[in-house]
mmCIF file of C-alpha atoms in Angstrom:
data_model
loop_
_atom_site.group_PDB
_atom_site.id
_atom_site.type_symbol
_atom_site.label_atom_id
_atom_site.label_comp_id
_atom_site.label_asym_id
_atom_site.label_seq_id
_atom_site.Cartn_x
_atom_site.Cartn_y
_atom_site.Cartn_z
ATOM 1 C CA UNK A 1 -9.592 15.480 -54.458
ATOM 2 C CA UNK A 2 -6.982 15.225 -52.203
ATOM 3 C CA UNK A 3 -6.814 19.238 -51.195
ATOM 4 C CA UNK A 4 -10.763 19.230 -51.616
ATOM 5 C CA UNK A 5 -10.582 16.808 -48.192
ATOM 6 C CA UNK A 6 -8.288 18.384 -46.435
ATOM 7 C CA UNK A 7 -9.831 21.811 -46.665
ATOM 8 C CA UNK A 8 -12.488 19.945 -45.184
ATOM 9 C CA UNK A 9 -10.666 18.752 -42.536
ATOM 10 C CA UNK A 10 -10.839 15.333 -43.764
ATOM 11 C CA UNK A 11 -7.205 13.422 -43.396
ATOM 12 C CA UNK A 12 -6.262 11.402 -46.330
ATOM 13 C CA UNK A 13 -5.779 7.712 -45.106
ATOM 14 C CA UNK A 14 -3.733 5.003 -46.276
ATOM 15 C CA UNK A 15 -6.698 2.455 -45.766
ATOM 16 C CA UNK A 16 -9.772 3.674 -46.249
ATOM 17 C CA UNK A 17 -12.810 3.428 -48.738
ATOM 18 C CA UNK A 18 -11.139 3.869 -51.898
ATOM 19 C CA UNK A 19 -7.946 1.505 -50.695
ATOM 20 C CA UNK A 20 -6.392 -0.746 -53.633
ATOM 21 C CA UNK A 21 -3.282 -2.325 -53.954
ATOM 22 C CA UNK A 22 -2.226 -4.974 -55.773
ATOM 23 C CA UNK A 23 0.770 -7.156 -54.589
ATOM 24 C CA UNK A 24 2.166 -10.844 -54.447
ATOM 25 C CA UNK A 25 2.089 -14.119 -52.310
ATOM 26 C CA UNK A 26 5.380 -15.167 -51.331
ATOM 27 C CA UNK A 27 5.115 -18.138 -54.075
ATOM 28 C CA UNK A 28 4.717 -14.924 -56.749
ATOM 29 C CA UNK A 29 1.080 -15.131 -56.970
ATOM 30 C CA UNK A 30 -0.517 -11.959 -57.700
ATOM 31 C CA UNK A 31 -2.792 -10.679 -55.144
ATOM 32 C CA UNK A 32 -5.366 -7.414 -55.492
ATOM 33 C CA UNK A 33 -6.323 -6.050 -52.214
ATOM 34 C CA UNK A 34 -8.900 -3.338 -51.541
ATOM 35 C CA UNK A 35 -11.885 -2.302 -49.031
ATOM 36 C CA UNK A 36 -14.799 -4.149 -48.587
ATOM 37 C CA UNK A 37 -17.682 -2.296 -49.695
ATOM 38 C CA UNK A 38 -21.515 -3.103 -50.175
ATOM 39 C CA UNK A 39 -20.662 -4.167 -53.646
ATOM 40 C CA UNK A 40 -18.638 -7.191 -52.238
ATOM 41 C CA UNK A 41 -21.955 -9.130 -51.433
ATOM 42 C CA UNK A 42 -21.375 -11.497 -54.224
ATOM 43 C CA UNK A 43 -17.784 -11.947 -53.608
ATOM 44 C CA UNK A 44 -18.123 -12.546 -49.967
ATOM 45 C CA UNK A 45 -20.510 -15.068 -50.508
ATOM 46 C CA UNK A 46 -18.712 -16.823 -52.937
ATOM 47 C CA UNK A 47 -15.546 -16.965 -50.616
ATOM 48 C CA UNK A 48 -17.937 -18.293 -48.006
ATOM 49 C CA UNK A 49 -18.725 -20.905 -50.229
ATOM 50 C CA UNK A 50 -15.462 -21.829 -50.927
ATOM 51 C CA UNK A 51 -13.874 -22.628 -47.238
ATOM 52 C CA UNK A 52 -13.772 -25.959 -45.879
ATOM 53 C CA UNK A 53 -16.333 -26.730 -42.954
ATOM 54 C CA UNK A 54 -13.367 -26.738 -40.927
ATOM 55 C CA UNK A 55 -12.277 -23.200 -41.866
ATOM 56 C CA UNK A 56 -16.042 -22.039 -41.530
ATOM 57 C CA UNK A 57 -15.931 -23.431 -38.091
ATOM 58 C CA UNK A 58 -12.520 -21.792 -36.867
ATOM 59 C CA UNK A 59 -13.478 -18.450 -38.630
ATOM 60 C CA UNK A 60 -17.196 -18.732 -36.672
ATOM 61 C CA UNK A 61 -16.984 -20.622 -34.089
ATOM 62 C CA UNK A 62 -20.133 -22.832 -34.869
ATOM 63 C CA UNK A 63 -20.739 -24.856 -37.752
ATOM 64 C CA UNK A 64 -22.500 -22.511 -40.480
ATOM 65 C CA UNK A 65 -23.660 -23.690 -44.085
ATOM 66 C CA UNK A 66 -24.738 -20.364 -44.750
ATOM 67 C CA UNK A 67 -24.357 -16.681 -44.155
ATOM 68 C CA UNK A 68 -27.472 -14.766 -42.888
ATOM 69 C CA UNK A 69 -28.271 -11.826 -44.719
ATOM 70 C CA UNK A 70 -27.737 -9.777 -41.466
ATOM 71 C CA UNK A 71 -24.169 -10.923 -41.410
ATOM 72 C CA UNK A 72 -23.652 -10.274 -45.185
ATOM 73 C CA UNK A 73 -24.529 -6.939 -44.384
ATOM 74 C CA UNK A 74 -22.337 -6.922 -41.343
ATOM 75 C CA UNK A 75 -19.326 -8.164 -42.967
ATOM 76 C CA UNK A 76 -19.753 -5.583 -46.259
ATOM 77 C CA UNK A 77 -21.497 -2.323 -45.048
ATOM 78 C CA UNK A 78 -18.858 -0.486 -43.338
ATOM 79 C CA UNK A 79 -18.099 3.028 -41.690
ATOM 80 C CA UNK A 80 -14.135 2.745 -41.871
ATOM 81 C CA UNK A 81 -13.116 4.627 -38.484
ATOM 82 C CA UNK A 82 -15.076 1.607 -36.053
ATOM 83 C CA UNK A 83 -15.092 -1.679 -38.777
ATOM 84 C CA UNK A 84 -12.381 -1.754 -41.366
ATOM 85 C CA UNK A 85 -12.316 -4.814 -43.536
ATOM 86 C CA UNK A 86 -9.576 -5.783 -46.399
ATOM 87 C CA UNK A 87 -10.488 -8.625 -48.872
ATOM 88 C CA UNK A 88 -7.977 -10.127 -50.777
ATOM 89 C CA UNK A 89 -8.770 -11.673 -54.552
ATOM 90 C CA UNK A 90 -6.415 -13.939 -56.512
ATOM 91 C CA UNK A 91 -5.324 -12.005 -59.955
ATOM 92 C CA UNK A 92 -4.672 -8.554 -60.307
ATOM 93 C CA UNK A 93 -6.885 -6.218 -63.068
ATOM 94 C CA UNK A 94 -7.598 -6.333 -66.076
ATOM 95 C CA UNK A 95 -7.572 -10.402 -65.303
ATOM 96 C CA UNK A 96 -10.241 -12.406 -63.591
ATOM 97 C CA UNK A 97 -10.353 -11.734 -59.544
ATOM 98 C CA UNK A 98 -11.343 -14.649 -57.559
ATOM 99 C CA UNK A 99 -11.961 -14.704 -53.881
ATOM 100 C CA UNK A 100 -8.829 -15.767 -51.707
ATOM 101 C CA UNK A 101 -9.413 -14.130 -47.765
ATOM 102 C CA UNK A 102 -10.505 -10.870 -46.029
ATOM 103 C CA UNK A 103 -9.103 -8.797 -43.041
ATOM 104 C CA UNK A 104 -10.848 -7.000 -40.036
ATOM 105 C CA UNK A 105 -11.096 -5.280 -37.191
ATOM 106 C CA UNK A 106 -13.914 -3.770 -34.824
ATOM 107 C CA UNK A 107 -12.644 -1.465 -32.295
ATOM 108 C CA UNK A 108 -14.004 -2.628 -28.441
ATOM 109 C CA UNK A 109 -16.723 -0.941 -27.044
ATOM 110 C CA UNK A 110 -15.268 0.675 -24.218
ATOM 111 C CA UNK A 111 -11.506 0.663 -25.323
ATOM 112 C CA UNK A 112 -11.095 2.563 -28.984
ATOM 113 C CA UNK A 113 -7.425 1.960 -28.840
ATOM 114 C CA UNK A 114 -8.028 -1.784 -29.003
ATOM 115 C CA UNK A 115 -9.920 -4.119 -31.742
ATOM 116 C CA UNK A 116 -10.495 -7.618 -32.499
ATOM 117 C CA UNK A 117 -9.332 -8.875 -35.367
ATOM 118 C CA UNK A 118 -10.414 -12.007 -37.768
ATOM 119 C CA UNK A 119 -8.493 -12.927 -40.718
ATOM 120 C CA UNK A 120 -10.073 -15.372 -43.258
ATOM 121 C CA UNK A 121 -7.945 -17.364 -45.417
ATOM 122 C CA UNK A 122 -9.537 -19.682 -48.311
ATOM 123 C CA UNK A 123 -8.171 -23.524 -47.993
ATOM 124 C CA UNK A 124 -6.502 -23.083 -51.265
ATOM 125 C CA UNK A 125 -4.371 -20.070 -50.165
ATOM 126 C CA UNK A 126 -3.704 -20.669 -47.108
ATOM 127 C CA UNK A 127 0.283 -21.301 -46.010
ATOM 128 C CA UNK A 128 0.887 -18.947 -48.740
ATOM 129 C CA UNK A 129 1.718 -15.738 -46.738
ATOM 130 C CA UNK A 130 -2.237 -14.267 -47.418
ATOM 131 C CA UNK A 131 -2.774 -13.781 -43.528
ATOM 132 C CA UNK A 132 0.125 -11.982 -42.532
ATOM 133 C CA UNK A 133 -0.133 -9.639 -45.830
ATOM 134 C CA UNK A 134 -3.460 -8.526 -44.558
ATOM 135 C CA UNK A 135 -2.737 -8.037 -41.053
ATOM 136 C CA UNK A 136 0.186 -5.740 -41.758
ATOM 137 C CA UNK A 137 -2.509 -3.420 -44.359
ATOM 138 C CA UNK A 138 -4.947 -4.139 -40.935
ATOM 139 C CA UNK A 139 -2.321 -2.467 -38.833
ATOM 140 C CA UNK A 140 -2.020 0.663 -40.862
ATOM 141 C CA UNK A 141 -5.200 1.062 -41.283
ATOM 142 C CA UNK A 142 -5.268 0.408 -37.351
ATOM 143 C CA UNK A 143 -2.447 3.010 -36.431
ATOM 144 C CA UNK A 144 -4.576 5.515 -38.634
ATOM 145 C CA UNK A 145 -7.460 5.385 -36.558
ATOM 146 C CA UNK A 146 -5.310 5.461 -32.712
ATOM 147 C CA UNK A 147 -5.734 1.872 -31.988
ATOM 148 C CA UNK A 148 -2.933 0.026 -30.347
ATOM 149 C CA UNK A 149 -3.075 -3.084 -29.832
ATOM 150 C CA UNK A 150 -5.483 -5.634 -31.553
ATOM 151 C CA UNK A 151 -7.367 -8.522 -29.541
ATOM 152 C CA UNK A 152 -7.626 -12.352 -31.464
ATOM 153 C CA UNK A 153 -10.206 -14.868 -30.184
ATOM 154 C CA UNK A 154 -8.813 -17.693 -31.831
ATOM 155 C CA UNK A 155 -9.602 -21.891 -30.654
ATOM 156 C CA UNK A 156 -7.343 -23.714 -29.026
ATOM 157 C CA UNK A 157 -6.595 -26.178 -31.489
ATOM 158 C CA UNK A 158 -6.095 -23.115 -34.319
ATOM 159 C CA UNK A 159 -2.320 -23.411 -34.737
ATOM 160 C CA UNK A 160 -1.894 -21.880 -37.958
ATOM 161 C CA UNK A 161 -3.358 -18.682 -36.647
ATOM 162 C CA UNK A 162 -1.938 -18.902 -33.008
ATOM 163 C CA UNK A 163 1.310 -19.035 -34.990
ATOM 164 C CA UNK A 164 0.934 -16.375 -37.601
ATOM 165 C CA UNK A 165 0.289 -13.927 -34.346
ATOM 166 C CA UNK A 166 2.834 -15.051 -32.352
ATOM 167 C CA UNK A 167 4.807 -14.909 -35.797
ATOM 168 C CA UNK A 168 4.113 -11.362 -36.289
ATOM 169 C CA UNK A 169 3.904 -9.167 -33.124
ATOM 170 C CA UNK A 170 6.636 -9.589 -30.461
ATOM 171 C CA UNK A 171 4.674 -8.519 -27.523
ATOM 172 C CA UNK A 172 1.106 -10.710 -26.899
ATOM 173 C CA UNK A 173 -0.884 -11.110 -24.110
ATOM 174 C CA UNK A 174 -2.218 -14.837 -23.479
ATOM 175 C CA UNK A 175 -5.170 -16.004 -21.834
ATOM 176 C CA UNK A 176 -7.260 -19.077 -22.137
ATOM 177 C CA UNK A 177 -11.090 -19.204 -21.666
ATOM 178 C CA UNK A 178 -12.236 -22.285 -22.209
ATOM 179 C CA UNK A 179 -11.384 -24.007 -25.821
ATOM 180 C CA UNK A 180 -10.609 -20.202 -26.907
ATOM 181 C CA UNK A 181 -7.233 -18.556 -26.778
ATOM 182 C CA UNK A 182 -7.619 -14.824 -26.334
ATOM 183 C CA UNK A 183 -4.307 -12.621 -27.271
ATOM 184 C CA UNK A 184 -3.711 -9.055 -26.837
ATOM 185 C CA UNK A 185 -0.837 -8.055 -29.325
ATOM 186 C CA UNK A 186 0.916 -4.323 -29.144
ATOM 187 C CA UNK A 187 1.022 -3.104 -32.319
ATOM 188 C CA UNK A 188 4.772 -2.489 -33.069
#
C-alpha cells in the first residue's frame, strides 16, 4: 500500500486516517489511540455523556446537555490535512474500549501554519497524563501538515489546562480577552 501511495504522490503520514497506537497512562493504564472517523458517532456521544457539566462547560464554553447532530458531524467527519482529531479509549484490543478524551486541531483561516487546539479529557482520567499524550500525537500530526505553532482558547479559571500548556511548550504567547486566555505556543 505503502509504494501504491507514493507512486501517487501521496506521502505516508504518521497521523492520518488509518492512525492506531496503543500506549499507557503514566499510572500503567492502557490507552488505544486512533483517528476519529464517521464511525466514532457512538463513541463520541457516549464520552459526551460521560463529562461533568463542568468539563462540558470548559470544553464549550456554554452549558450544553447535548450535542447537535451538526456538531457530531463536525467533531467525526474529517478531511485530515485542515481538522485532525485523536480520540483516546481506555483498554487496548481485543478488550473492551471505553471512551476516555479526544485531541484536535483546525488550522486558522488565514494562517495554515497555525491551529487551535481543544483537548477533551473525561473526569475519570483526567490528572492521569491523557492530555499531554494527545497533544504530543497532535503535534506530529501538526508538523506533518506545516503548522507551527498551535493557538488554545482556554477560560480563565481553567488551570489544569493553562498548566498542561505552559507544562509542555517552552515558548507561549499570552493574551487575555475577557474571561478567556488565548495562547500561541511554538511548536518545539
Amino acid at each position: 500500500m505503502r509504494g501504491a501511495r507514493e507512486r501517487r504522490g501521496e506521502r505516508q503520514r504518521a497521523v492520518g486516517r488509518d492512525y492506531r497506537e496503543v500506549t499507557r497512562l503514566m499510572d500503567g493504564t492502557p490507552v488505544t489511540l486512533r483517528a476519529v472517523s464517521p464511525g466514532d458517532r457512538a463513541l463520541l456521544l457516549e464520552g459526551f455523556d460521560r463529562l461533568s457539566p463542568d468539563s462540558r462547560y470548559r470544553r464549550f464554553f456554554v452549558v450544553k446537555s447535548r450535542l447537535e447532530e451538526s456538531e457530531v458531524r463536525y467533531l467525526t467527519e474529517l478531511d485530515y490535512e485542515r481538522h485532525v482529531a485523536i480520540g483516546a479509549l481506555l483498554g487496548a484490543p481485543p478488550g473492551p474500549l471505553r471512551p476516555a478524551g479526544v485531541g484536535r486541531f483546525v488550522r486558522i483561516e488565514g494562517a495554515p501554519d497555525t491551529a487551535e487546539v481543544a483537548v477533551t479529557v473525561l473526569d475519570e482520567v483526567q490528572g492521569r497524563g491523557l492530555g499531554h499524550l494527545l497533544l504530543r500525537r497532535l503535534e506530529v500530526a501538526a508538523r506533518e501538515r506545516g503548522v507551527r505553532r498551535f493557538r488554545f482558547e482556554v477560560q480563565a479559571d481553567n488551570a489544569p489546562m493553562l498548566t498542561l500548556v505552559h507544562h509542555c511548550y517552552e515558548r507561549v504567547a499570552v493574551r487575555h480577552q475577557d474571561n478567556v486566555v488565548i495562547l500561541d505556543a511554538t511548536l518545539g
